[in-house]
């Protein structure tokens, strides 16, 4: 009898895992508590895969030998509680896909910057002519690529939720950018649980593998001291030190690895700001480990166009610059955004709080922010923290209202910055929807 795989979630990762499982002769069933998008239904039907939507039929799910769950489904969900009670094995799509992949895997995680670093690394490898796939939180399902279009290399963005359900998967090159409090609502409000999830990116690595990390992160430094990695380490920082593989010296970005040295004027980088400097270093170190030529690295770091919804300039309207940083779903990400902007700021923030501590941005708000606009269903926690930080504060129940009120506060030469610190699910489908609405409202202002 064929092994039975049940997949919870009929989105990109779930349908991809279903197609891969079916291609390997497994008995597959997909269950989604919400509606499945038409394109994914069509894919499942094409491969003759059984599915259900708007419900979880427990009797069908509990017949599973193994369950693949979407990263968005928490342990506290009733169906997960029932599964754990039955002690059925639960893995991620990435773990499942890894069983059928014979390729070099460059895996990237961190509280902030992972999408930019993933896209930049992929851009370099693609420009260099490598056969490379993009997967994880961006690109197409890793499992679907394994089934239908396998590559020699994969650049994979990994969230803590994906890492939680990974056991035998191994990254050939692991990149850990930073760790700051995020998603604590999923980790019993215990930072160490979140830290442990992030460090699972080192799981199964050997001395043949590479671990790239920001040496200035105190949490990463503490964990490395407690549990020294087996992989060869490649630390980077914006300070110069002889033990670093990436650093800034005399306004030059320098990458120094056993495969050679790469350097480039900081001013020539396409991405600006301290956080993007770290992202560029990490991507460049990974590229040198893969022995990509300096010419391709330099060209790619110089022409990369960035990531949508991450410090994305939308427009200048009547002398005010509008920036979409909707991807800033935690406080540390907002802190980086505030450091990058050089003008006075009207800051739009708010949404679904994930256990945020806003103390990290308090001094920046007092120093740089002219006015605050809170957008969310419940802004009480924001008011409790920020009401004494700036005299100009407004609430908004829609993006249109938020942009309109921000435009009233802003003066010529200012920046209106959407950098919410929070998840988007109270008023928006996701951070992309929030960012798209912001851009549309700004364009309407300009008309």
mmCIF file of N, CA, C and O in Angstrom, residues 42-138:
data_model
loop_
_atom_site.group_PDB
_atom_site.id
_atom_site.type_symbol
_atom_site.label_atom_id
_atom_site.label_comp_id
_atom_site.label_asym_id
_atom_site.label_seq_id
_atom_site.Cartn_x
_atom_site.Cartn_y
_atom_site.Cartn_z
ATOM 1 N N UNK A 42 -6.766 24.014 -10.427
ATOM 2 C CA UNK A 42 -6.503 23.493 -11.769
ATOM 3 C C UNK A 42 -5.263 22.609 -11.782
ATOM 4 O O UNK A 42 -5.240 21.554 -12.435
ATOM 5 N N UNK A 43 -4.225 23.029 -11.048
ATOM 6 C CA UNK A 43 -2.994 22.240 -10.978
ATOM 7 C C UNK A 43 -3.248 20.892 -10.309
ATOM 8 O O UNK A 43 -2.782 19.843 -10.784
ATOM 9 N N UNK A 44 -4.006 20.911 -9.231
ATOM 10 C CA UNK A 44 -4.321 19.662 -8.531
ATOM 11 C C UNK A 44 -5.160 18.738 -9.416
ATOM 12 O O UNK A 44 -4.917 17.526 -9.478
ATOM 13 N N UNK A 45 -6.134 19.318 -10.095
ATOM 14 C CA UNK A 45 -6.993 18.502 -10.969
ATOM 15 C C UNK A 45 -6.208 17.907 -12.138
ATOM 16 O O UNK A 45 -6.432 16.757 -12.532
ATOM 17 N N UNK A 46 -5.281 18.700 -12.682
ATOM 18 C CA UNK A 46 -4.460 18.213 -13.796
ATOM 19 C C UNK A 46 -3.678 16.971 -13.410
ATOM 20 O O UNK A 46 -3.486 16.054 -14.225
ATOM 21 N N UNK A 47 -3.260 16.925 -12.146
ATOM 22 C CA UNK A 47 -2.464 15.784 -11.672
ATOM 23 C C UNK A 47 -3.319 14.746 -10.935
ATOM 24 O O UNK A 47 -2.768 13.844 -10.293
ATOM 25 N N UNK A 48 -4.645 14.922 -11.028
ATOM 26 C CA UNK A 48 -5.583 13.956 -10.432
ATOM 27 C C UNK A 48 -5.330 13.764 -8.939
ATOM 28 O O UNK A 48 -5.250 12.642 -8.426
ATOM 29 N N UNK A 49 -5.199 14.893 -8.257
ATOM 30 C CA UNK A 49 -4.954 14.892 -6.810
ATOM 31 C C UNK A 49 -6.246 15.278 -6.086
ATOM 32 O O UNK A 49 -6.862 16.303 -6.401
ATOM 33 N N UNK A 50 -6.646 14.475 -5.118
ATOM 34 C CA UNK A 50 -7.858 14.754 -4.341
ATOM 35 C C UNK A 50 -7.636 15.951 -3.422
ATOM 36 O O UNK A 50 -6.561 16.094 -2.837
ATOM 37 N N UNK A 51 -8.655 16.797 -3.308
ATOM 38 C CA UNK A 51 -8.539 17.983 -2.451
ATOM 39 C C UNK A 51 -9.886 18.382 -1.876
ATOM 40 O O UNK A 51 -10.939 17.984 -2.384
ATOM 41 N N UNK A 52 -9.823 19.174 -0.805
ATOM 42 C CA UNK A 52 -11.023 19.783 -0.236
ATOM 43 C C UNK A 52 -10.685 21.201 0.191
ATOM 44 O O UNK A 52 -9.517 21.533 0.449
ATOM 45 N N UNK A 53 -11.702 22.052 0.227
ATOM 46 C CA UNK A 53 -11.503 23.435 0.658
ATOM 47 C C UNK A 53 -12.587 23.829 1.658
ATOM 48 O O UNK A 53 -13.622 23.175 1.774
ATOM 49 N N UNK A 54 -12.291 24.909 2.412
ATOM 50 C CA UNK A 54 -13.227 25.463 3.402
ATOM 51 C C UNK A 54 -13.545 24.488 4.542
ATOM 52 O O UNK A 54 -14.538 24.653 5.247
ATOM 53 N N UNK A 55 -12.692 23.506 4.718
ATOM 54 C CA UNK A 55 -12.895 22.573 5.825
ATOM 55 C C UNK A 55 -11.670 21.665 5.964
ATOM 56 O O UNK A 55 -10.874 21.537 5.040
ATOM 57 N N UNK A 56 -11.563 21.047 7.133
ATOM 58 C CA UNK A 56 -10.599 19.972 7.355
ATOM 59 C C UNK A 56 -11.395 18.747 7.799
ATOM 60 O O UNK A 56 -11.938 18.721 8.913
ATOM 61 N N UNK A 57 -11.483 17.751 6.961
ATOM 62 C CA UNK A 57 -12.183 16.519 7.320
ATOM 63 C C UNK A 57 -11.229 15.637 8.116
ATOM 64 O O UNK A 57 -10.315 15.021 7.563
ATOM 65 N N UNK A 58 -11.457 15.606 9.408
ATOM 66 C CA UNK A 58 -10.478 14.979 10.311
ATOM 67 C C UNK A 58 -10.276 13.500 10.022
ATOM 68 O O UNK A 58 -9.151 12.988 10.101
ATOM 69 N N UNK A 59 -11.351 12.798 9.643
ATOM 70 C CA UNK A 59 -11.202 11.360 9.388
ATOM 71 C C UNK A 59 -10.262 11.090 8.213
ATOM 72 O O UNK A 59 -9.504 10.119 8.221
ATOM 73 N N UNK A 60 -10.276 11.964 7.204
ATOM 74 C CA UNK A 60 -9.383 11.799 6.055
ATOM 75 C C UNK A 60 -7.953 12.188 6.401
ATOM 76 O O UNK A 60 -6.993 11.551 5.954
ATOM 77 N N UNK A 61 -7.824 13.221 7.208
ATOM 78 C CA UNK A 61 -6.490 13.726 7.555
ATOM 79 C C UNK A 61 -5.767 12.748 8.476
ATOM 80 O O UNK A 61 -4.563 12.499 8.321
ATOM 81 N N UNK A 62 -6.495 12.160 9.407
ATOM 82 C CA UNK A 62 -5.860 11.277 10.388
ATOM 83 C C UNK A 62 -5.422 9.936 9.802
ATOM 84 O O UNK A 62 -4.784 9.141 10.485
ATOM 85 N N UNK A 63 -5.746 9.683 8.552
ATOM 86 C CA UNK A 63 -5.265 8.474 7.890
ATOM 87 C C UNK A 63 -3.841 8.633 7.358
ATOM 88 O O UNK A 63 -3.264 7.686 6.818
ATOM 89 N N UNK A 64 -3.274 9.822 7.527
ATOM 90 C CA UNK A 64 -1.960 10.138 6.948
ATOM 91 C C UNK A 64 -0.833 9.366 7.630
ATOM 92 O O UNK A 64 -0.839 9.160 8.849
ATOM 93 N N UNK A 65 0.143 8.969 6.812
ATOM 94 C CA UNK A 65 1.407 8.469 7.349
ATOM 95 C C UNK A 65 2.334 9.640 7.657
ATOM 96 O O UNK A 65 3.188 9.555 8.546
ATOM 97 N N UNK A 66 2.153 10.721 6.894
ATOM 98 C CA UNK A 66 2.967 11.923 7.097
ATOM 99 C C UNK A 66 2.161 13.129 6.627
ATOM 100 O O UNK A 66 1.393 13.041 5.664
ATOM 101 N N UNK A 67 2.363 14.248 7.313
ATOM 102 C CA UNK A 67 1.622 15.474 6.986
ATOM 103 C C UNK A 67 2.594 16.586 6.635
ATOM 104 O O UNK A 67 3.615 16.784 7.315
ATOM 105 N N UNK A 68 2.293 17.269 5.541
ATOM 106 C CA UNK A 68 3.053 18.463 5.138
ATOM 107 C C UNK A 68 2.150 19.658 5.387
ATOM 108 O O UNK A 68 1.047 19.729 4.839
ATOM 109 N N UNK A 69 2.607 20.590 6.217
ATOM 110 C CA UNK A 69 1.735 21.721 6.528
ATOM 111 C C UNK A 69 2.272 23.025 5.977
ATOM 112 O O UNK A 69 3.482 23.247 5.881
ATOM 113 N N UNK A 70 1.356 23.893 5.632
ATOM 114 C CA UNK A 70 1.704 25.245 5.219
ATOM 115 C C UNK A 70 2.354 25.972 6.388
ATOM 116 O O UNK A 70 1.954 25.778 7.544
ATOM 117 N N UNK A 71 3.354 26.839 6.117
ATOM 118 C CA UNK A 71 4.005 27.569 7.211
ATOM 119 C C UNK A 71 3.055 28.457 8.006
ATOM 120 O O UNK A 71 3.331 28.792 9.148
ATOM 121 N N UNK A 72 1.913 28.812 7.420
ATOM 122 C CA UNK A 72 0.988 29.715 8.105
ATOM 123 C C UNK A 72 0.102 29.044 9.132
ATOM 124 O O UNK A 72 -0.645 29.733 9.834
ATOM 125 N N UNK A 73 0.164 27.724 9.245
ATOM 126 C CA UNK A 73 -0.711 27.010 10.188
ATOM 127 C C UNK A 73 0.018 26.798 11.507
ATOM 128 O O UNK A 73 1.006 26.055 11.564
ATOM 129 N N UNK A 74 -0.447 27.416 12.595
ATOM 130 C CA UNK A 74 0.261 27.299 13.882
ATOM 131 C C UNK A 74 -0.086 26.002 14.615
ATOM 132 O O UNK A 74 -1.091 25.339 14.321
ATOM 133 N N UNK A 75 0.748 25.668 15.575
ATOM 134 C CA UNK A 75 0.508 24.475 16.390
ATOM 135 C C UNK A 75 -0.830 24.547 17.127
ATOM 136 O O UNK A 75 -1.448 23.507 17.399
ATOM 137 N N UNK A 76 -1.259 25.759 17.466
ATOM 138 C CA UNK A 76 -2.479 25.906 18.260
ATOM 139 C C UNK A 76 -3.752 25.696 17.441
ATOM 140 O O UNK A 76 -4.841 25.602 18.018
ATOM 141 N N UNK A 77 -3.642 25.608 16.120
ATOM 142 C CA UNK A 77 -4.819 25.346 15.289
ATOM 143 C C UNK A 77 -5.428 24.008 15.705
ATOM 144 O O UNK A 77 -4.708 23.034 15.956
ATOM 145 N N UNK A 78 -6.762 23.911 15.775
ATOM 146 C CA UNK A 78 -7.402 22.672 16.236
ATOM 147 C C UNK A 78 -6.953 21.424 15.473
ATOM 148 O O UNK A 78 -6.731 20.370 16.085
ATOM 149 N N UNK A 79 -6.796 21.540 14.167
ATOM 150 C CA UNK A 79 -6.389 20.364 13.394
ATOM 151 C C UNK A 79 -4.973 19.932 13.766
ATOM 152 O O UNK A 79 -4.669 18.744 13.822
ATOM 153 N N UNK A 80 -4.092 20.902 14.061
ATOM 154 C CA UNK A 80 -2.732 20.556 14.466
ATOM 155 C C UNK A 80 -2.719 19.921 15.855
ATOM 156 O O UNK A 80 -1.935 19.005 16.124
ATOM 157 N N UNK A 81 -3.588 20.385 16.727
ATOM 158 C CA UNK A 81 -3.680 19.780 18.053
ATOM 159 C C UNK A 81 -4.091 18.310 17.947
ATOM 160 O O UNK A 81 -3.547 17.440 18.636
ATOM 161 N N UNK A 82 -5.049 18.043 17.038
ATOM 162 C CA UNK A 82 -5.502 16.660 16.840
ATOM 163 C C UNK A 82 -4.389 15.805 16.239
ATOM 164 O O UNK A 82 -4.202 14.641 16.625
ATOM 165 N N UNK A 83 -3.643 16.375 15.297
ATOM 166 C CA UNK A 83 -2.541 15.650 14.652
ATOM 167 C C UNK A 83 -1.442 15.319 15.667
ATOM 168 O O UNK A 83 -0.918 14.197 15.699
ATOM 169 N N UNK A 84 -1.102 16.311 16.485
ATOM 170 C CA UNK A 84 -0.049 16.080 17.475
ATOM 171 C C UNK A 84 -0.483 15.035 18.511
ATOM 172 O O UNK A 84 0.340 14.244 18.990
ATOM 173 N N UNK A 85 -1.759 15.017 18.822
ATOM 174 C CA UNK A 85 -2.269 14.021 19.757
ATOM 175 C C UNK A 85 -2.101 12.610 19.191
ATOM 176 O O UNK A 85 -1.809 11.651 19.927
ATOM 177 N N UNK A 86 -2.255 12.486 17.873
ATOM 178 C CA UNK A 86 -2.093 11.195 17.215
ATOM 179 C C UNK A 86 -0.626 10.876 16.889
ATOM 180 O O UNK A 86 -0.320 9.804 16.367
ATOM 181 N N UNK A 87 0.262 11.835 17.150
ATOM 182 C CA UNK A 87 1.699 11.674 16.925
ATOM 183 C C UNK A 87 2.050 11.357 15.462
ATOM 184 O O UNK A 87 2.932 10.546 15.167
ATOM 185 N N UNK A 88 1.340 12.000 14.543
ATOM 186 C CA UNK A 88 1.637 11.840 13.123
ATOM 187 C C UNK A 88 2.777 12.783 12.764
ATOM 188 O O UNK A 88 2.788 13.945 13.178
ATOM 189 N N UNK A 89 3.735 12.309 12.002
ATOM 190 C CA UNK A 89 4.891 13.114 11.599
ATOM 191 C C UNK A 89 4.448 14.316 10.771
ATOM 192 O O UNK A 89 3.650 14.181 9.834
ATOM 193 N N UNK A 90 4.965 15.504 11.113
ATOM 194 C CA UNK A 90 4.640 16.748 10.397
ATOM 195 C C UNK A 90 5.935 17.366 9.882
ATOM 196 O O UNK A 90 6.886 17.565 10.648
ATOM 197 N N UNK A 91 5.975 17.649 8.587
ATOM 198 C CA UNK A 91 7.155 18.275 7.976
ATOM 199 C C UNK A 91 6.725 19.454 7.124
ATOM 200 O O UNK A 91 5.540 19.676 6.892
ATOM 201 N N UNK A 92 7.712 20.202 6.637
ATOM 202 C CA UNK A 92 7.454 21.328 5.736
ATOM 203 C C UNK A 92 7.620 20.890 4.286
ATOM 204 O O UNK A 92 8.213 19.846 3.995
ATOM 205 N N UNK A 93 7.108 21.715 3.396
ATOM 206 C CA UNK A 93 7.307 21.474 1.963
ATOM 207 C C UNK A 93 8.789 21.429 1.623
ATOM 208 O O UNK A 93 9.235 20.627 0.796
ATOM 209 N N UNK A 94 9.596 22.295 2.262
ATOM 210 C CA UNK A 94 11.030 22.341 1.988
ATOM 211 C C UNK A 94 11.694 21.026 2.404
ATOM 212 O O UNK A 94 12.517 20.468 1.674
ATOM 213 N N UNK A 95 11.342 20.530 3.569
ATOM 214 C CA UNK A 95 11.876 19.245 4.025
ATOM 215 C C UNK A 95 11.522 18.133 3.043
ATOM 216 O O UNK A 95 12.379 17.307 2.686
ATOM 217 N N UNK A 96 10.263 18.116 2.604
ATOM 218 C CA UNK A 96 9.816 17.078 1.676
ATOM 219 C C UNK A 96 10.555 17.179 0.343
ATOM 220 O O UNK A 96 11.058 16.182 -0.185
ATOM 221 N N UNK A 97 10.649 18.392 -0.197
ATOM 222 C CA UNK A 97 11.317 18.593 -1.487
ATOM 223 C C UNK A 97 12.784 18.202 -1.415
ATOM 224 O O UNK A 97 13.350 17.651 -2.370
ATOM 225 N N UNK A 98 13.418 18.462 -0.272
ATOM 226 C CA UNK A 98 14.836 18.157 -0.118
ATOM 227 C C UNK A 98 15.167 16.692 -0.313
ATOM 228 O O UNK A 98 16.304 16.346 -0.668
ATOM 229 N N UNK A 99 14.198 15.812 -0.099
ATOM 230 C CA UNK A 99 14.422 14.371 -0.279
ATOM 231 C C UNK A 99 14.655 14.013 -1.743
ATOM 232 O O UNK A 99 15.205 12.950 -2.052
ATOM 233 N N UNK A 100 14.207 14.887 -2.635
ATOM 234 C CA UNK A 100 14.251 14.567 -4.064
ATOM 235 C C UNK A 100 15.127 15.537 -4.850
ATOM 236 O O UNK A 100 15.024 15.615 -6.070
ATOM 237 N N UNK A 101 15.990 16.273 -4.147
ATOM 238 C CA UNK A 101 16.834 17.276 -4.803
ATOM 239 C C UNK A 101 18.297 16.898 -4.658
ATOM 240 O O UNK A 101 18.779 16.650 -3.541
ATOM 241 N N UNK A 102 18.998 16.885 -5.772
ATOM 242 C CA UNK A 102 20.447 16.704 -5.770
ATOM 243 C C UNK A 102 21.043 17.965 -6.391
ATOM 244 O O UNK A 102 21.407 17.986 -7.557
ATOM 245 N N UNK A 103 21.109 19.013 -5.608
ATOM 246 C CA UNK A 103 21.561 20.318 -6.094
ATOM 247 C C UNK A 103 22.173 21.075 -4.932
ATOM 248 O O UNK A 103 21.944 20.741 -3.766
ATOM 249 N N UNK A 104 22.961 22.103 -5.238
ATOM 250 C CA UNK A 104 23.521 22.941 -4.165
ATOM 251 C C UNK A 104 22.457 23.929 -3.717
ATOM 252 O O UNK A 104 21.810 24.593 -4.529
ATOM 253 N N UNK A 105 22.298 24.037 -2.414
ATOM 254 C CA UNK A 105 21.225 24.841 -1.847
ATOM 255 C C UNK A 105 21.804 25.980 -1.019
ATOM 256 O O UNK A 105 22.536 25.735 -0.053
ATOM 257 N N UNK A 106 21.492 27.197 -1.409
ATOM 258 C CA UNK A 106 21.894 28.394 -0.672
ATOM 259 C C UNK A 106 20.658 28.870 0.070
ATOM 260 O O UNK A 106 19.678 29.299 -0.545
ATOM 261 N N UNK A 107 20.675 28.763 1.397
ATOM 262 C CA UNK A 107 19.482 29.011 2.205
ATOM 263 C C UNK A 107 19.682 30.241 3.079
ATOM 264 O O UNK A 107 20.736 30.387 3.719
ATOM 265 N N UNK A 108 18.676 31.085 3.120
ATOM 266 C CA UNK A 108 18.812 32.403 3.750
ATOM 267 C C UNK A 108 17.685 32.617 4.740
ATOM 268 O O UNK A 108 16.504 32.423 4.416
ATOM 269 N N UNK A 109 18.038 33.016 5.957
ATOM 270 C CA UNK A 109 17.039 33.396 6.940
ATOM 271 C C UNK A 109 17.533 34.590 7.737
ATOM 272 O O UNK A 109 18.662 35.046 7.584
ATOM 273 N N UNK A 110 16.671 35.078 8.625
ATOM 274 C CA UNK A 110 16.959 36.270 9.418
ATOM 275 C C UNK A 110 15.653 36.979 9.698
ATOM 276 O O UNK A 110 14.655 36.768 9.003
ATOM 277 N N UNK A 111 15.641 37.803 10.719
ATOM 278 C CA UNK A 111 14.420 38.546 11.016
ATOM 279 C C UNK A 111 14.145 39.604 9.961
ATOM 280 O O UNK A 111 12.995 39.905 9.663
ATOM 281 N N UNK A 112 15.200 40.160 9.397
ATOM 282 C CA UNK A 112 15.053 41.210 8.392
ATOM 283 C C UNK A 112 16.074 41.022 7.272
ATOM 284 O O UNK A 112 17.185 40.563 7.504
ATOM 285 N N UNK A 113 15.667 41.375 6.066
ATOM 286 C CA UNK A 113 16.587 41.393 4.935
ATOM 287 C C UNK A 113 16.667 40.119 4.138
ATOM 288 O O UNK A 113 17.351 40.060 3.114
ATOM 289 N N UNK A 114 15.952 39.066 4.571
ATOM 290 C CA UNK A 114 16.134 37.776 3.896
ATOM 291 C C UNK A 114 15.604 37.770 2.469
ATOM 292 O O UNK A 114 16.200 37.137 1.593
ATOM 293 N N UNK A 115 14.498 38.473 2.213
ATOM 294 C CA UNK A 115 13.985 38.496 0.838
ATOM 295 C C UNK A 115 14.936 39.232 -0.086
ATOM 296 O O UNK A 115 15.251 38.765 -1.191
ATOM 297 N N UNK A 116 15.424 40.392 0.355
ATOM 298 C CA UNK A 116 16.364 41.156 -0.461
ATOM 299 C C UNK A 116 17.627 40.343 -0.731
ATOM 300 O O UNK A 116 18.106 40.276 -1.871
ATOM 301 N N UNK A 117 18.176 39.711 0.303
ATOM 302 C CA UNK A 117 19.392 38.918 0.134
ATOM 303 C C UNK A 117 19.150 37.715 -0.771
ATOM 304 O O UNK A 117 19.995 37.367 -1.608
ATOM 305 N N UNK A 118 18.001 37.090 -0.619
ATOM 306 C CA UNK A 118 17.652 35.957 -1.484
ATOM 307 C C UNK A 118 17.566 36.386 -2.942
ATOM 308 O O UNK A 118 18.161 35.755 -3.835
ATOM 309 N N UNK A 119 16.839 37.467 -3.184
ATOM 310 C CA UNK A 119 16.671 37.942 -4.558
ATOM 311 C C UNK A 119 17.993 38.408 -5.156
ATOM 312 O O UNK A 119 18.273 38.181 -6.338
ATOM 313 N N UNK A 120 18.825 39.053 -4.335
ATOM 314 C CA UNK A 120 20.122 39.532 -4.814
ATOM 315 C C UNK A 120 21.054 38.367 -5.126
ATOM 316 O O UNK A 120 21.749 38.363 -6.163
ATOM 317 N N UNK A 121 21.086 37.361 -4.261
ATOM 318 C CA UNK A 121 21.920 36.181 -4.513
ATOM 319 C C UNK A 121 21.468 35.464 -5.785
ATOM 320 O O UNK A 121 22.292 35.073 -6.623
ATOM 321 N N UNK A 122 20.169 35.314 -5.922
ATOM 322 C CA UNK A 122 19.615 34.688 -7.138
ATOM 323 C C UNK A 122 19.994 35.496 -8.378
ATOM 324 O O UNK A 122 20.374 34.934 -9.413
ATOM 325 N N UNK A 123 19.919 36.817 -8.268
ATOM 326 C CA UNK A 123 20.259 37.708 -9.383
ATOM 327 C C UNK A 123 21.717 37.506 -9.807
ATOM 328 O O UNK A 123 22.018 37.404 -11.007
ATOM 329 N N UNK A 124 22.623 37.412 -8.844
ATOM 330 C CA UNK A 124 24.042 37.208 -9.162
ATOM 331 C C UNK A 124 24.247 35.869 -9.861
ATOM 332 O O UNK A 124 24.911 35.778 -10.898
ATOM 333 N N UNK A 125 23.672 34.816 -9.304
ATOM 334 C CA UNK A 125 23.855 33.478 -9.882
ATOM 335 C C UNK A 125 23.248 33.391 -11.279
ATOM 336 O O UNK A 125 23.823 32.776 -12.181
ATOM 337 N N UNK A 126 22.106 34.025 -11.449
ATOM 338 C CA UNK A 126 21.445 34.018 -12.762
ATOM 339 C C UNK A 126 22.280 34.771 -13.791
ATOM 340 O O UNK A 126 22.470 34.310 -14.928
ATOM 341 N N UNK A 127 22.795 35.943 -13.378
ATOM 342 C CA UNK A 127 23.632 36.745 -14.267
ATOM 343 C C UNK A 127 24.900 35.990 -14.666
ATOM 344 O O UNK A 127 25.406 36.155 -15.777
ATOM 345 N N UNK A 128 25.382 35.157 -13.751
ATOM 346 C CA UNK A 128 26.603 34.395 -14.015
ATOM 347 C C UNK A 128 26.354 33.175 -14.897
ATOM 348 O O UNK A 128 27.295 32.457 -15.243
ATOM 349 N N UNK A 129 25.090 32.932 -15.237
ATOM 350 C CA UNK A 129 24.767 31.845 -16.153
ATOM 351 C C UNK A 129 24.537 30.495 -15.508
ATOM 352 O O UNK A 129 24.481 29.481 -16.205
ATOM 353 N N UNK A 130 24.394 30.464 -14.176
ATOM 354 C CA UNK A 130 24.148 29.191 -13.506
ATOM 355 C C UNK A 130 22.691 28.766 -13.693
ATOM 356 O O UNK A 130 21.796 29.604 -13.822
ATOM 357 N N UNK A 131 22.451 27.474 -13.668
ATOM 358 C CA UNK A 131 21.095 26.927 -13.723
ATOM 359 C C UNK A 131 20.538 26.970 -12.301
ATOM 360 O O UNK A 131 20.796 26.077 -11.490
ATOM 361 N N UNK A 132 19.773 28.025 -11.989
ATOM 362 C CA UNK A 132 19.391 28.295 -10.609
ATOM 363 C C UNK A 132 17.891 28.515 -10.489
ATOM 364 O O UNK A 132 17.267 29.142 -11.335
ATOM 365 N N UNK A 133 17.307 27.974 -9.412
ATOM 366 C CA UNK A 133 15.908 28.179 -9.094
ATOM 367 C C UNK A 133 15.757 29.033 -7.847
ATOM 368 O O UNK A 133 16.637 29.067 -6.986
ATOM 369 N N UNK A 134 14.638 29.728 -7.748
ATOM 370 C CA UNK A 134 14.316 30.599 -6.615
ATOM 371 C C UNK A 134 13.132 29.994 -5.885
ATOM 372 O O UNK A 134 12.110 29.667 -6.500
ATOM 373 N N UNK A 135 13.244 29.820 -4.555
ATOM 374 C CA UNK A 135 12.195 29.088 -3.845
ATOM 375 C C UNK A 135 12.088 29.545 -2.391
ATOM 376 O O UNK A 135 12.810 30.420 -1.941
ATOM 377 N N UNK A 136 11.160 28.881 -1.680
ATOM 378 C CA UNK A 136 10.918 29.233 -0.278
ATOM 379 C C UNK A 136 9.827 30.267 -0.181
ATOM 380 O O UNK A 136 8.756 30.122 -0.776
ATOM 381 N N UNK A 137 10.100 31.340 0.545
ATOM 382 C CA UNK A 137 9.116 32.419 0.699
ATOM 383 C C UNK A 137 8.953 33.246 -0.561
ATOM 384 O O UNK A 137 8.046 34.071 -0.645
ATOM 385 N N UNK A 138 9.831 33.081 -1.525
ATOM 386 C CA UNK A 138 9.749 33.807 -2.795
ATOM 387 C C UNK A 138 9.884 32.805 -3.935
ATOM 388 O O UNK A 138 10.248 31.651 -3.722
#
